[in-house]
Coordinates of C-alpha atoms (C1' of nucleotides) in Angstrom, one line a residue:
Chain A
X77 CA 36.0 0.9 17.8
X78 CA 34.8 4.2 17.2
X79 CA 31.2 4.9 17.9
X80 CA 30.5 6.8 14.7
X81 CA 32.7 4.2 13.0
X82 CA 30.2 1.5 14.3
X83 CA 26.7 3.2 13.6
X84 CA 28.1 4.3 9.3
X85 CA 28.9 0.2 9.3
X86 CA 25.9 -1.4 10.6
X87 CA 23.9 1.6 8.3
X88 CA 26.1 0.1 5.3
X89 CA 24.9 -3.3 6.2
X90 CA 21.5 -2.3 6.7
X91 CA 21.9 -0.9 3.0
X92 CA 23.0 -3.4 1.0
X93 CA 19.7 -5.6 1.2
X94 CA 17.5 -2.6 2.6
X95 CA 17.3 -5.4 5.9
X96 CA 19.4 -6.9 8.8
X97 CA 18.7 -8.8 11.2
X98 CA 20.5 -8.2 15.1
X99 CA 22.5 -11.5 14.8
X100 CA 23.6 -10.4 11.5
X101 CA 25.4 -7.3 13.2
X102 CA 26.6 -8.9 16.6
X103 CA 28.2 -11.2 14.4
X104 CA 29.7 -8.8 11.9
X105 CA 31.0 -6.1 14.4
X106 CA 33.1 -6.6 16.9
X107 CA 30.2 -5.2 20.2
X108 CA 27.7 -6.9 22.3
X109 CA 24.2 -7.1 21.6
X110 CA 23.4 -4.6 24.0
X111 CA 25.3 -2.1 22.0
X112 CA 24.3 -2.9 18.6
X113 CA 20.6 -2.3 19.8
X114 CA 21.4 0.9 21.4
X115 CA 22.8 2.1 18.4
X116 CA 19.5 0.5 16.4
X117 CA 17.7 2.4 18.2
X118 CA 19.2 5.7 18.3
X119 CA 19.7 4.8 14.6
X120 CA 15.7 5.0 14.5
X121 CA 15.6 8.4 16.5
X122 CA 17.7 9.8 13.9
X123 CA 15.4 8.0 11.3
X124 CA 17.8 6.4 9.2
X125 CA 16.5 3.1 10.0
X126 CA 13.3 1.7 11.1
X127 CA 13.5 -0.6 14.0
X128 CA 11.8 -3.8 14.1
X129 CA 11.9 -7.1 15.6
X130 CA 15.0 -8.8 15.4
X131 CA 16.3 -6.3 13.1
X132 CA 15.8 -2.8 11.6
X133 CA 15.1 -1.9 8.1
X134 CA 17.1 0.3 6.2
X135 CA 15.1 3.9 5.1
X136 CA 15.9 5.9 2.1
X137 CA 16.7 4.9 -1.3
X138 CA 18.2 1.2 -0.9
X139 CA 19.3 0.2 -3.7
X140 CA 17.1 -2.5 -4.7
X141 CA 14.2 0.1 -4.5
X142 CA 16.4 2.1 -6.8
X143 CA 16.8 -0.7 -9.4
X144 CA 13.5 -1.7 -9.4
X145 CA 12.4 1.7 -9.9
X146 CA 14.4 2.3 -13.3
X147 CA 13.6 -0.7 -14.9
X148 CA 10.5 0.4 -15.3
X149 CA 9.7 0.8 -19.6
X150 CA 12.8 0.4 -22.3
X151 CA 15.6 2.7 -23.3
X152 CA 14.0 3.5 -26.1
X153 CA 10.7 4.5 -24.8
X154 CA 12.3 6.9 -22.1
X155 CA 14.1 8.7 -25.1
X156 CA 11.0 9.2 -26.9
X157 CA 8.7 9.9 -24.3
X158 CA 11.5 12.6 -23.2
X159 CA 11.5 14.4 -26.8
X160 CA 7.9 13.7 -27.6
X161 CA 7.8 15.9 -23.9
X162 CA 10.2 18.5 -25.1
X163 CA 7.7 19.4 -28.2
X164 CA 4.8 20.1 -25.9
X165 CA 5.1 23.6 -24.6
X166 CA 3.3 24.9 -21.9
X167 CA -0.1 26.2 -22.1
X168 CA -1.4 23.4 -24.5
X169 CA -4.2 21.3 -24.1
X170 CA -2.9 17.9 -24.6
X171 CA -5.0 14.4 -25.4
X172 CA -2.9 11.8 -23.8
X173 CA -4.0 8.0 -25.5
X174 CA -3.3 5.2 -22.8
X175 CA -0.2 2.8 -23.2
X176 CA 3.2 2.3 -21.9
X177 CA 5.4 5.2 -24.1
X178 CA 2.3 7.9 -23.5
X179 CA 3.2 7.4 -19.4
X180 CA 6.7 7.6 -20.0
X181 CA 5.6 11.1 -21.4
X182 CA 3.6 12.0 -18.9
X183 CA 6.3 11.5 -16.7
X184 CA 8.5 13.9 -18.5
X185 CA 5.8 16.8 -18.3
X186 CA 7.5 18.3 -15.4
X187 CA 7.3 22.1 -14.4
X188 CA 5.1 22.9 -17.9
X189 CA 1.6 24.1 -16.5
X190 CA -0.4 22.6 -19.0
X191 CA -4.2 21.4 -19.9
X192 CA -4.0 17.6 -20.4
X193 CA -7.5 15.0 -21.1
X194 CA -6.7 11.4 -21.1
X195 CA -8.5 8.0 -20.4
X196 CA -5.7 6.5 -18.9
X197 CA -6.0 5.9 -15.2
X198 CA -2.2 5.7 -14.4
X199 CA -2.0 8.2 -16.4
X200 CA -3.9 10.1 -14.0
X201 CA -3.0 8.8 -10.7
X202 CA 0.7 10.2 -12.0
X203 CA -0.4 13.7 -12.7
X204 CA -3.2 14.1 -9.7
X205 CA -0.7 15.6 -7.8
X206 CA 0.9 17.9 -9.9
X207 CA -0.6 21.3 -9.2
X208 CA 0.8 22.9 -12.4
X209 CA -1.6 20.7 -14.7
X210 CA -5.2 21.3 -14.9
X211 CA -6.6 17.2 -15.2
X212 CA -9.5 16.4 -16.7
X213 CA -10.2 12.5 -16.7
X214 CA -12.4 11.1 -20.0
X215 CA -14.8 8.2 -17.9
X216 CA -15.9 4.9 -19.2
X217 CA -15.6 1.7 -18.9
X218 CA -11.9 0.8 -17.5
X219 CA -10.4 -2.3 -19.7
X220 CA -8.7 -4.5 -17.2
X221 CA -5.1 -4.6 -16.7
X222 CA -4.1 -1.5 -19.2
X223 CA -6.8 1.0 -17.2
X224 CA -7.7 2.8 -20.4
X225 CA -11.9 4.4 -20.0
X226 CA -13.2 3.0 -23.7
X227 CA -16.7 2.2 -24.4
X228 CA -19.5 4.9 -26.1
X229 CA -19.1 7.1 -22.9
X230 CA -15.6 7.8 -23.4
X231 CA -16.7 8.3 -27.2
X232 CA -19.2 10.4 -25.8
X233 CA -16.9 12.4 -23.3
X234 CA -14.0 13.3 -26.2
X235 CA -16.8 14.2 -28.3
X236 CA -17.2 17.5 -26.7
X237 CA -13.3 18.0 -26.4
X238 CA -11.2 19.7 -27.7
X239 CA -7.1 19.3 -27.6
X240 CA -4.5 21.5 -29.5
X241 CA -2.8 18.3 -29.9
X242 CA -2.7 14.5 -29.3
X243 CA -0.3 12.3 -28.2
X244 CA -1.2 8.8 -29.1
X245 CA 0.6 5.2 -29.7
X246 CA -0.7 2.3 -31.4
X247 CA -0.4 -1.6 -31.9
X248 CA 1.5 -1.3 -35.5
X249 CA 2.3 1.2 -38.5
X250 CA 2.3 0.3 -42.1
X251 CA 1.8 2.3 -45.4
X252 CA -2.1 1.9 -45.2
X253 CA -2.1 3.5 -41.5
X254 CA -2.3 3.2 -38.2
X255 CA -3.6 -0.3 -36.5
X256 CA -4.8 -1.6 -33.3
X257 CA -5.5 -4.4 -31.8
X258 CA -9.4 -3.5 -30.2
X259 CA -12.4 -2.3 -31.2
X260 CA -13.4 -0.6 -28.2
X261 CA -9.7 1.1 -28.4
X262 CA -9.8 2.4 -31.9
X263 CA -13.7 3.8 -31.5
X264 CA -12.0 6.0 -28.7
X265 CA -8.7 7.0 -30.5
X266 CA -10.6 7.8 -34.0
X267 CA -13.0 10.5 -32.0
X268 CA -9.5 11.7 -30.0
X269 CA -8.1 12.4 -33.7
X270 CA -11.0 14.5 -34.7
X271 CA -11.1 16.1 -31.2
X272 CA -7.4 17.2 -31.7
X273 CA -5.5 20.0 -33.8
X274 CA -2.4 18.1 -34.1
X275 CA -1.9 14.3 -33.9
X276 CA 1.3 13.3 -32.8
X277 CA 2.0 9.7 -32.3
X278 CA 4.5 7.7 -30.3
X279 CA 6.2 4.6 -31.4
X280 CA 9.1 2.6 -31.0
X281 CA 10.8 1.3 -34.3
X282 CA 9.6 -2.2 -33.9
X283 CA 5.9 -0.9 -34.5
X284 CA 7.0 -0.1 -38.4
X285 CA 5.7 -2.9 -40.5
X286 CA 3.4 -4.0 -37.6
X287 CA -0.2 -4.7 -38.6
X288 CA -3.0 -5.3 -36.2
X289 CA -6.6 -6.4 -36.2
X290 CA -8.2 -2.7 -36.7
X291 CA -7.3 -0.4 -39.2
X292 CA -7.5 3.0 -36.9
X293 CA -6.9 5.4 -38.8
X294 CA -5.0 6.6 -42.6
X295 CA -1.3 7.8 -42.4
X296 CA -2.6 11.2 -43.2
X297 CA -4.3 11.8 -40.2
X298 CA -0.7 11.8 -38.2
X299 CA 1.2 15.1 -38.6
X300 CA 4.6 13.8 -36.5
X301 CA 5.9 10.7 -35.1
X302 CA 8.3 10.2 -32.6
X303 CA 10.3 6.9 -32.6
X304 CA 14.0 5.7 -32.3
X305 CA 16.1 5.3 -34.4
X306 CA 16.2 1.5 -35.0
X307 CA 13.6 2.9 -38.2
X308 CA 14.7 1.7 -41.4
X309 CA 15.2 4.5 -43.9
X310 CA 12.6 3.0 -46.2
X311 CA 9.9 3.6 -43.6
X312 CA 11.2 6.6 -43.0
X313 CA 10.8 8.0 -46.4
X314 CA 7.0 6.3 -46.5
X315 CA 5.9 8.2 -43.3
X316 CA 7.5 11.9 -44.7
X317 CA 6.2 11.0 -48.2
X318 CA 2.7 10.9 -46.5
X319 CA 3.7 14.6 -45.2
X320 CA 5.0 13.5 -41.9
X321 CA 7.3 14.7 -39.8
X322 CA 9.8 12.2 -38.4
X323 CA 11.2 12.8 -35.0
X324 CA 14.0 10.4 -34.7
X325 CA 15.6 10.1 -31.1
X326 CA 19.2 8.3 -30.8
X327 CA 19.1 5.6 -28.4
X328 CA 22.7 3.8 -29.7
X329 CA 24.2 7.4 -28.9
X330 CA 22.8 7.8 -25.3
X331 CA 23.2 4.8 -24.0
X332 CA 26.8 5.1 -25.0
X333 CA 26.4 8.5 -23.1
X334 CA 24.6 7.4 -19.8
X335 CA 26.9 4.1 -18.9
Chain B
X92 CA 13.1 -16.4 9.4
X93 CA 12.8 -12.5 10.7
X94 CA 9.0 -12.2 11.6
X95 CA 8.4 -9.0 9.0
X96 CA 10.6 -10.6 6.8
X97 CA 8.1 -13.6 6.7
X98 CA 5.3 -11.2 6.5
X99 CA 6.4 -9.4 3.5
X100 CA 7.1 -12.8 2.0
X101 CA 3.6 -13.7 2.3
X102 CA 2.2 -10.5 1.4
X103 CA 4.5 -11.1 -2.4
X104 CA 3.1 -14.0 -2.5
X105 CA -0.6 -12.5 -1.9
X106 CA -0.4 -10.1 -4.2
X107 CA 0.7 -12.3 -7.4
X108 CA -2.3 -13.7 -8.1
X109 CA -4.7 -11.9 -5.6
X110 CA -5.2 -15.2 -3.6
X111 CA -3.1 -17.6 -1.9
X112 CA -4.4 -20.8 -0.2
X113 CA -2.9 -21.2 3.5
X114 CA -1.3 -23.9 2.5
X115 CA 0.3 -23.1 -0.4
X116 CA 1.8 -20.4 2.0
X117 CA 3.0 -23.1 4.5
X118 CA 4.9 -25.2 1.5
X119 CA 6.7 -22.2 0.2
X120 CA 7.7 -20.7 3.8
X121 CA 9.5 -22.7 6.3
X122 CA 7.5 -21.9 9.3
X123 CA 4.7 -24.2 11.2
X124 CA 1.1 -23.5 9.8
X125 CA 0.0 -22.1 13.4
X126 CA 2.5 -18.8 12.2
X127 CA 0.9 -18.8 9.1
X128 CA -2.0 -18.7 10.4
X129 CA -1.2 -16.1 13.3
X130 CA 0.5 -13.7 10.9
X131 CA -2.4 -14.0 8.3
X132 CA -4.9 -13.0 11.0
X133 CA -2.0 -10.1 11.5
X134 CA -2.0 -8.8 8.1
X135 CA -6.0 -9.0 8.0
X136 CA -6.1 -6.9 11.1
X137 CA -3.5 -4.4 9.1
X138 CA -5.6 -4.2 6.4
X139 CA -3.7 -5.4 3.7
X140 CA -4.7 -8.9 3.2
X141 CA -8.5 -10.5 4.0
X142 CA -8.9 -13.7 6.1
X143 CA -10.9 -16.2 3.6
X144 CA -11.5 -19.5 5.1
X145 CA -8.1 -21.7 3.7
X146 CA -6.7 -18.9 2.8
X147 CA -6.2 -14.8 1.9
X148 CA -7.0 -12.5 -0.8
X149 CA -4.6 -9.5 -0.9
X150 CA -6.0 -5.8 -0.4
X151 CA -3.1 -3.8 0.5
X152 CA -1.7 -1.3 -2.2
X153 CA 0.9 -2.5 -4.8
X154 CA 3.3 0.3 -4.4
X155 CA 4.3 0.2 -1.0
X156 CA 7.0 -1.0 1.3
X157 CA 5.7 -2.9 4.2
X158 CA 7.0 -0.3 6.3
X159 CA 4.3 2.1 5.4
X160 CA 1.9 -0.7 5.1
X161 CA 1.4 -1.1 8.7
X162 CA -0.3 2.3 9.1
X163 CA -3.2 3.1 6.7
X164 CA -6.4 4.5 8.0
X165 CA -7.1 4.3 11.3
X166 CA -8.7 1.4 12.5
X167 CA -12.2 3.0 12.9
X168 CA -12.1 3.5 9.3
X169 CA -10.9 0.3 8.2
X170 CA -13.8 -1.8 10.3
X171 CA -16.4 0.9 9.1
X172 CA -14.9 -0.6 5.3
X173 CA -15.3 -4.1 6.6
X174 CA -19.1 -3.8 7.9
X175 CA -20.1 -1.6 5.0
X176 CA -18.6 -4.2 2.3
X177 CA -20.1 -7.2 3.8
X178 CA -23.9 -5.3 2.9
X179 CA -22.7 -5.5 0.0
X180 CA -23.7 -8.4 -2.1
X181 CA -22.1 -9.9 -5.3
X182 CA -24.3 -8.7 -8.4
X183 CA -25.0 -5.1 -7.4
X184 CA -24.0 -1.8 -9.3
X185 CA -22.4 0.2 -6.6
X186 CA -21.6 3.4 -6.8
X187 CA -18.7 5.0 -4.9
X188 CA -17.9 8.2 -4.2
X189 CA -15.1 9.9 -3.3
X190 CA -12.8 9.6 0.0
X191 CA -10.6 7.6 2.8
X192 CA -13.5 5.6 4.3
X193 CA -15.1 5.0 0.4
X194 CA -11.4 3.8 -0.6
X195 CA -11.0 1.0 2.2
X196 CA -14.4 0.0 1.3
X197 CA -13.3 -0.5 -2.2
X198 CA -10.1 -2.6 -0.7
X199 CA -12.2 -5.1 1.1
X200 CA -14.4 -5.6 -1.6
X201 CA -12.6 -9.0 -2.8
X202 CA -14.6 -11.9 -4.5
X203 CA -17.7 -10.2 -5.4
X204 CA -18.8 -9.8 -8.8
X205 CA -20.0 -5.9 -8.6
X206 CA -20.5 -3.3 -10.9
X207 CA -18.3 -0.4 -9.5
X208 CA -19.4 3.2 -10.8
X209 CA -16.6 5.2 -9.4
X210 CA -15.0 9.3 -10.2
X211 CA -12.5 8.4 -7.4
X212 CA -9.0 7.9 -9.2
X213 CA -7.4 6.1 -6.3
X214 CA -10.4 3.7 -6.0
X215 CA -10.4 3.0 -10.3
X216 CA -6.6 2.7 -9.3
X217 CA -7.1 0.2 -7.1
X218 CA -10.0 -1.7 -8.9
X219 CA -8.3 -1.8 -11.7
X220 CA -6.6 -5.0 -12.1
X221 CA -9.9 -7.2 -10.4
X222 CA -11.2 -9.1 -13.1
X223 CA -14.5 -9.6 -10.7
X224 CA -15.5 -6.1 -11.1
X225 CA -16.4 -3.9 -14.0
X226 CA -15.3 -0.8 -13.7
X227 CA -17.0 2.3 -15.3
X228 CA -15.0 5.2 -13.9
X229 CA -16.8 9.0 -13.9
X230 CA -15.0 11.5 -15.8
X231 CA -14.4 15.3 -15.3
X232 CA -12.1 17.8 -13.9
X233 CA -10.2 16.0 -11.2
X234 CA -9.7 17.4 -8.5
X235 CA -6.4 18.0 -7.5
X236 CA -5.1 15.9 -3.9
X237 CA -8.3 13.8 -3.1
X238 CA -8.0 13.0 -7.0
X239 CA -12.0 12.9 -7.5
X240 CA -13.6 14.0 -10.9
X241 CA -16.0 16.5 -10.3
X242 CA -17.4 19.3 -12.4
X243 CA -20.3 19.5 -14.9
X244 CA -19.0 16.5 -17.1
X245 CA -19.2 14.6 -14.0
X246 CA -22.7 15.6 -13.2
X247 CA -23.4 15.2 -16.8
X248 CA -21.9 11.4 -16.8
X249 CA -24.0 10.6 -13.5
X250 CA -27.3 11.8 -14.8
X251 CA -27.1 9.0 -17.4
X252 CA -26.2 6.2 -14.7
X253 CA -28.3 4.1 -12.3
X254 CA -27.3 1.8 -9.2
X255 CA -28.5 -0.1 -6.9
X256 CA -26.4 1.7 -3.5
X257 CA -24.1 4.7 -3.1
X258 CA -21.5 4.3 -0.9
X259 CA -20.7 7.7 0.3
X260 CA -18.8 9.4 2.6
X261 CA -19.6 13.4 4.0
X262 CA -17.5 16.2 5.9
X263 CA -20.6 16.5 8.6
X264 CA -23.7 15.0 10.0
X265 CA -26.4 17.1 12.0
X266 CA -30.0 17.1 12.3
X267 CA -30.1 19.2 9.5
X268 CA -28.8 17.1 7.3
X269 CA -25.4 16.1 5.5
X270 CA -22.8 18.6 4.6
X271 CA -19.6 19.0 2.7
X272 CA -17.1 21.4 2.2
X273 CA -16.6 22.0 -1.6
X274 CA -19.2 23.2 -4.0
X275 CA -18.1 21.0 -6.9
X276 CA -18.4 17.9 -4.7
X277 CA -22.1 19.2 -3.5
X278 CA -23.3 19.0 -7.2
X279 CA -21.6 15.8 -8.0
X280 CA -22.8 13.6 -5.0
X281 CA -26.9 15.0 -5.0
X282 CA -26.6 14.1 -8.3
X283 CA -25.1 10.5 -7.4
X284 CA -28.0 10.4 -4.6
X285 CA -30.4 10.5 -7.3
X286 CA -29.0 8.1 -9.3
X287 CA -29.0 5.5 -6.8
X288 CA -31.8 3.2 -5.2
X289 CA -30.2 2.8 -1.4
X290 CA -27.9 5.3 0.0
X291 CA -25.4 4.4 2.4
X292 CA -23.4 6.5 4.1
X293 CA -20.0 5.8 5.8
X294 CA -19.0 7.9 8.5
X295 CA -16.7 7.7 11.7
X296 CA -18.1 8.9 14.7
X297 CA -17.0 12.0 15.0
X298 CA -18.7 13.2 12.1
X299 CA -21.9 13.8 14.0
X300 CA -22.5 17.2 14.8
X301 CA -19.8 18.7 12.7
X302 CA -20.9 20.9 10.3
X303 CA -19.7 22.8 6.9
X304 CA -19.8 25.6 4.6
X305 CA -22.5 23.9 1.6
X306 CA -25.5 21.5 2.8
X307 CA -25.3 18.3 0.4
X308 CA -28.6 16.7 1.4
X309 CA -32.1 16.5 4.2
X310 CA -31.3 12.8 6.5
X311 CA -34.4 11.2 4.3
X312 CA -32.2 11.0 1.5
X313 CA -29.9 8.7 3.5
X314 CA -31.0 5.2 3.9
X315 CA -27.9 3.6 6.5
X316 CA -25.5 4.8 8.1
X317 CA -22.4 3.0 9.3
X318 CA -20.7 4.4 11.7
X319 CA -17.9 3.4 14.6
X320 CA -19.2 2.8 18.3
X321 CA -18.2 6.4 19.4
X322 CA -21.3 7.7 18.2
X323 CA -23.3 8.7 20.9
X324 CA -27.0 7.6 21.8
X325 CA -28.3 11.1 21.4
X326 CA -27.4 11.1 18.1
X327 CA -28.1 7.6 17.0
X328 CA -31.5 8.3 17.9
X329 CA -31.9 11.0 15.9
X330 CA -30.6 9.5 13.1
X331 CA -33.5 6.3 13.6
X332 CA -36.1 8.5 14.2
X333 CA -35.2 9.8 10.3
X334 CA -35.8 6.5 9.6
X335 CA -32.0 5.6 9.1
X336 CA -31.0 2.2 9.5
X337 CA -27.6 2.4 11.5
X338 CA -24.8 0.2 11.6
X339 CA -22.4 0.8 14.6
X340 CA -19.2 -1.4 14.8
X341 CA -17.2 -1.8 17.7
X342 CA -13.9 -0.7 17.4
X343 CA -13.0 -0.7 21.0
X344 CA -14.0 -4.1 21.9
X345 CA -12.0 -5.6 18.4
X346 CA -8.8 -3.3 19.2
X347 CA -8.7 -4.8 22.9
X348 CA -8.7 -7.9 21.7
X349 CA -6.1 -7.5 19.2
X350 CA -3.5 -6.3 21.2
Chain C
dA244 C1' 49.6 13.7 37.0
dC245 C1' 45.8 12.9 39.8
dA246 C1' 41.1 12.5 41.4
dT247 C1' 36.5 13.0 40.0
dA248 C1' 32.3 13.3 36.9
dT249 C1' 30.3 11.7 32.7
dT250 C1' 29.6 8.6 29.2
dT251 C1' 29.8 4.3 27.1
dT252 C1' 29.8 -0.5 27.3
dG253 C1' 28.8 -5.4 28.5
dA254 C1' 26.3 -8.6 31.2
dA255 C1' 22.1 -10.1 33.8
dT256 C1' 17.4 -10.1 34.8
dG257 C1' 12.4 -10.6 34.1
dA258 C1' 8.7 -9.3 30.9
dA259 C1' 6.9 -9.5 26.4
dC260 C1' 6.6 -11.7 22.3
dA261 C1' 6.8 -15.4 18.8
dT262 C1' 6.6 -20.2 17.9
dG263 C1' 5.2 -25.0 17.5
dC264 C1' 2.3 -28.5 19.1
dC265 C1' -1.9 -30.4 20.6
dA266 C1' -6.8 -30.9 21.7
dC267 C1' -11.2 -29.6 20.4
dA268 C1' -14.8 -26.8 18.0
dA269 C1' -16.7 -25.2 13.6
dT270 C1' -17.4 -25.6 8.9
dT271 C1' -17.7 -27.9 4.6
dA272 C1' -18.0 -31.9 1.5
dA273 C1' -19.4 -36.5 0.5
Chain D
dT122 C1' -25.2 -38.8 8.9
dT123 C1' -19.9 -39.3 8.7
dA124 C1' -15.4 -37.9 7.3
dA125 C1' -12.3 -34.4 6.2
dT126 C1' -10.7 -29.9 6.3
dT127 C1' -10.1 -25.6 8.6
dG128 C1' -10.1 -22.6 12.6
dT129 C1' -9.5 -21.5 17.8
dG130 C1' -7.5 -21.4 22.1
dG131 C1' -4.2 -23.2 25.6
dC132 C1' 0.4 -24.2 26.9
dA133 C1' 5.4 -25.1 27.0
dT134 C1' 9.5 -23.4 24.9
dG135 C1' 12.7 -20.4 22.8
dT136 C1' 13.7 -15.4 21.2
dT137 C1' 13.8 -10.8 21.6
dC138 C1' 13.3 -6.7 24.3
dA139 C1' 13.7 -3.1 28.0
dT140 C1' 15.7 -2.2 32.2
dT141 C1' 19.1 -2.2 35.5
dC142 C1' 23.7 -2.2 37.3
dA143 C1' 28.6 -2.3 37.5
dA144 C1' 32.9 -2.0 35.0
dA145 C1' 35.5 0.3 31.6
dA146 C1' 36.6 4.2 28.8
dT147 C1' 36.5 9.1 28.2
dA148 C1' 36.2 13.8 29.6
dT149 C1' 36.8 17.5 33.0
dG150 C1' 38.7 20.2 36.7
dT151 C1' 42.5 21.0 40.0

DNA sequence: ACATATTTTGAATGAACATGCCACAATTAA
DNA sequence: TTAATTGTGGCATGTTCATTCAAAATATGT
């Protein structure tokens, strides 16, 4: 066998599970050990493997990495993160709320040098390195698991703020207003509103109709929402009645699109 | 069963629910409990898992591969974290600045209740999802890179704190006095020297003599140092004659026996 | 085509490493 | 205290590794 031929298989092996052991490939191809390991290792010279004992691991995007890495939030809350992104322009200062669909934005804010506050620390471990936005973090004390800063100091913090606009989310929507689930939360998010020219919140279709134990704020206090387009019509007409702009991203559509 | 295949394995397992019992690890993995129990003392002397008697509590970082995982700070820095957590006792408001050394600290601080007082994101990031410690996290302009908040917000937040130690860490150490490099981080840290009762500083050994651009604080500020066992006498007399307690760790005398 | 270098390959060797087992020390619980 | 659990170190055994060497394949020069 080719020697080329040899290296591109035992690389595809090394792929497919991002691992293989030396047996594995002695077995598989048609060479004695000795030559399988020379090839390991000038596999590892080359770095396109990393050689370890009884085996090498495969370097680069395996595809396990790969999967893992896009099943990260819903279909639904990429395409609204993505156009609630597109409606920021650059030189804002944005007030980025903590939760799952605000990440997704953050993610999307790519190339736009931009101003952006938020209390969210993954949040802020995703932007730290991004030299064309200016970070400023709002401190207090970090709820557990979600990694949101709440408590009077964060009140405190956003007091003095100021935002051209915010970009929130929320437990659940209904004709009365916005809801949330906690206290500490919806103290932190009501002084964000006041701190911010524009409110504009993100939300999922499923949210519509949702209550939760708070009452954070009335409907009027939103100017846009950006959700999918799972929204019935009749909520639809409630939230632009109340004067507010609907944002409705195609999800159906897309997916249709991407596969 | 590959031997960093087996490692990994346990390392999952690890970092699930923070803890796994030794023996828990010997029912799920088909290996004799004397490999357990070599490749737990392994991964302790990595740095991503710490040795509990029957068992481990994970410390390594979520994200990574194991791959990366087998070289994090050097080993200097990581028993440094080790000696300096250990003074540490369960109960305490501790607040940690900025920094490699300050970070590993923070990873080897399992099991004990604490109140952390951090403007670190990578150590909030980290601290995050321990529901032993309450987290308040320091907010300001981070800073871009080393990810600290900094600025007057920080300042302002630390003026309104108290704790019972700093854990800090410093770009150079003479007679004169500690010294760091940016201006920003100056302000923030004498500020956080104030706020707290016992100041420990965490430095390798070849901190000593180094010096840079802004002075951050006199020697009598500093209450301990902990430093590696390349310090030399000259200067660890100096040091005790400002009335610093100092903690040397031998680094040479662990590495030989590790290898 | 032939003989001669060069490279590649496969097998063999001892060293280094990993493993499982056991005895005994240290620690904890009763 | 005793009993039970957990940790430590030694040792025999099996694997894996790096090195070496000769045979085979390939390339090169005449």
């Amino acid at each position: 066998m080719i020697v080329d031929e040899r290296r591109s298989k035992i690389l595809r092996i090394a792929e497919e599970c991002g691992f293989v052991s030396l047996q594995r490939l002695v077995a598989e191809i048609d060479a004695s050990e000795s030559t399988i390991r020379r090839d390991l290792e000038y596999l590892d010279t080359i770095g396109q493997i990393q050689r370890t004992r009884g085996g090498a691991s495969f370097i680069g995007d395996s595809l396990s990495d790969f999967d893992s890495r896009k099943s990260r939030a819903s279909l639904e809350k990429q395409h609204i993160a993505r156009r609630t992104a597109d409606l920021i322009s650059s030189g804002e200062t944005v007030l980025l709320d903590g939760g799952t669909t605000t990440l997704e934005v953050a993610r999307y804010l790519t190339g736009k040098s931009l101003q952006i506050l938020t209390n969210s620390l993954p949040i802020a471990s995703l932007l730290m390195n991004r030299p064309e936005v200016e970070l400023i973090f709002i401190g207090g004390y970090v709820y557990p698991r979600t990694g949101v800063a709440l408590g009077e100091q964060a009140v405190e913090a956003v007091r003095k703020m100021h935002a051209s606009r915010l970009v929130m989310s929320t437990g659940g929507i209904t004709a009365e207003g916005l809801f949330n689930s906690n206290a500490l939360l919806v103290d932190t998010e009501r002084q964000m509103i006041r701190a911010a020219d524009r409110v504009t919140l993100v939300a999922d279709s499923s949210k519509f109709g949702q209550r939760a134990l708070s009452i954070l704020c009335p409907l009027t206090d939103v100017h846009e929402i950006v959700t999918d387009d799972g929204v019935s019509d009749e909520w639809r007409s409630v939230m632009e009645s109340a004067g507010i702009h609907m944002e409705v991203v195609e999800t159906v559509a897309h997916a249709a699109r991407v596969r």
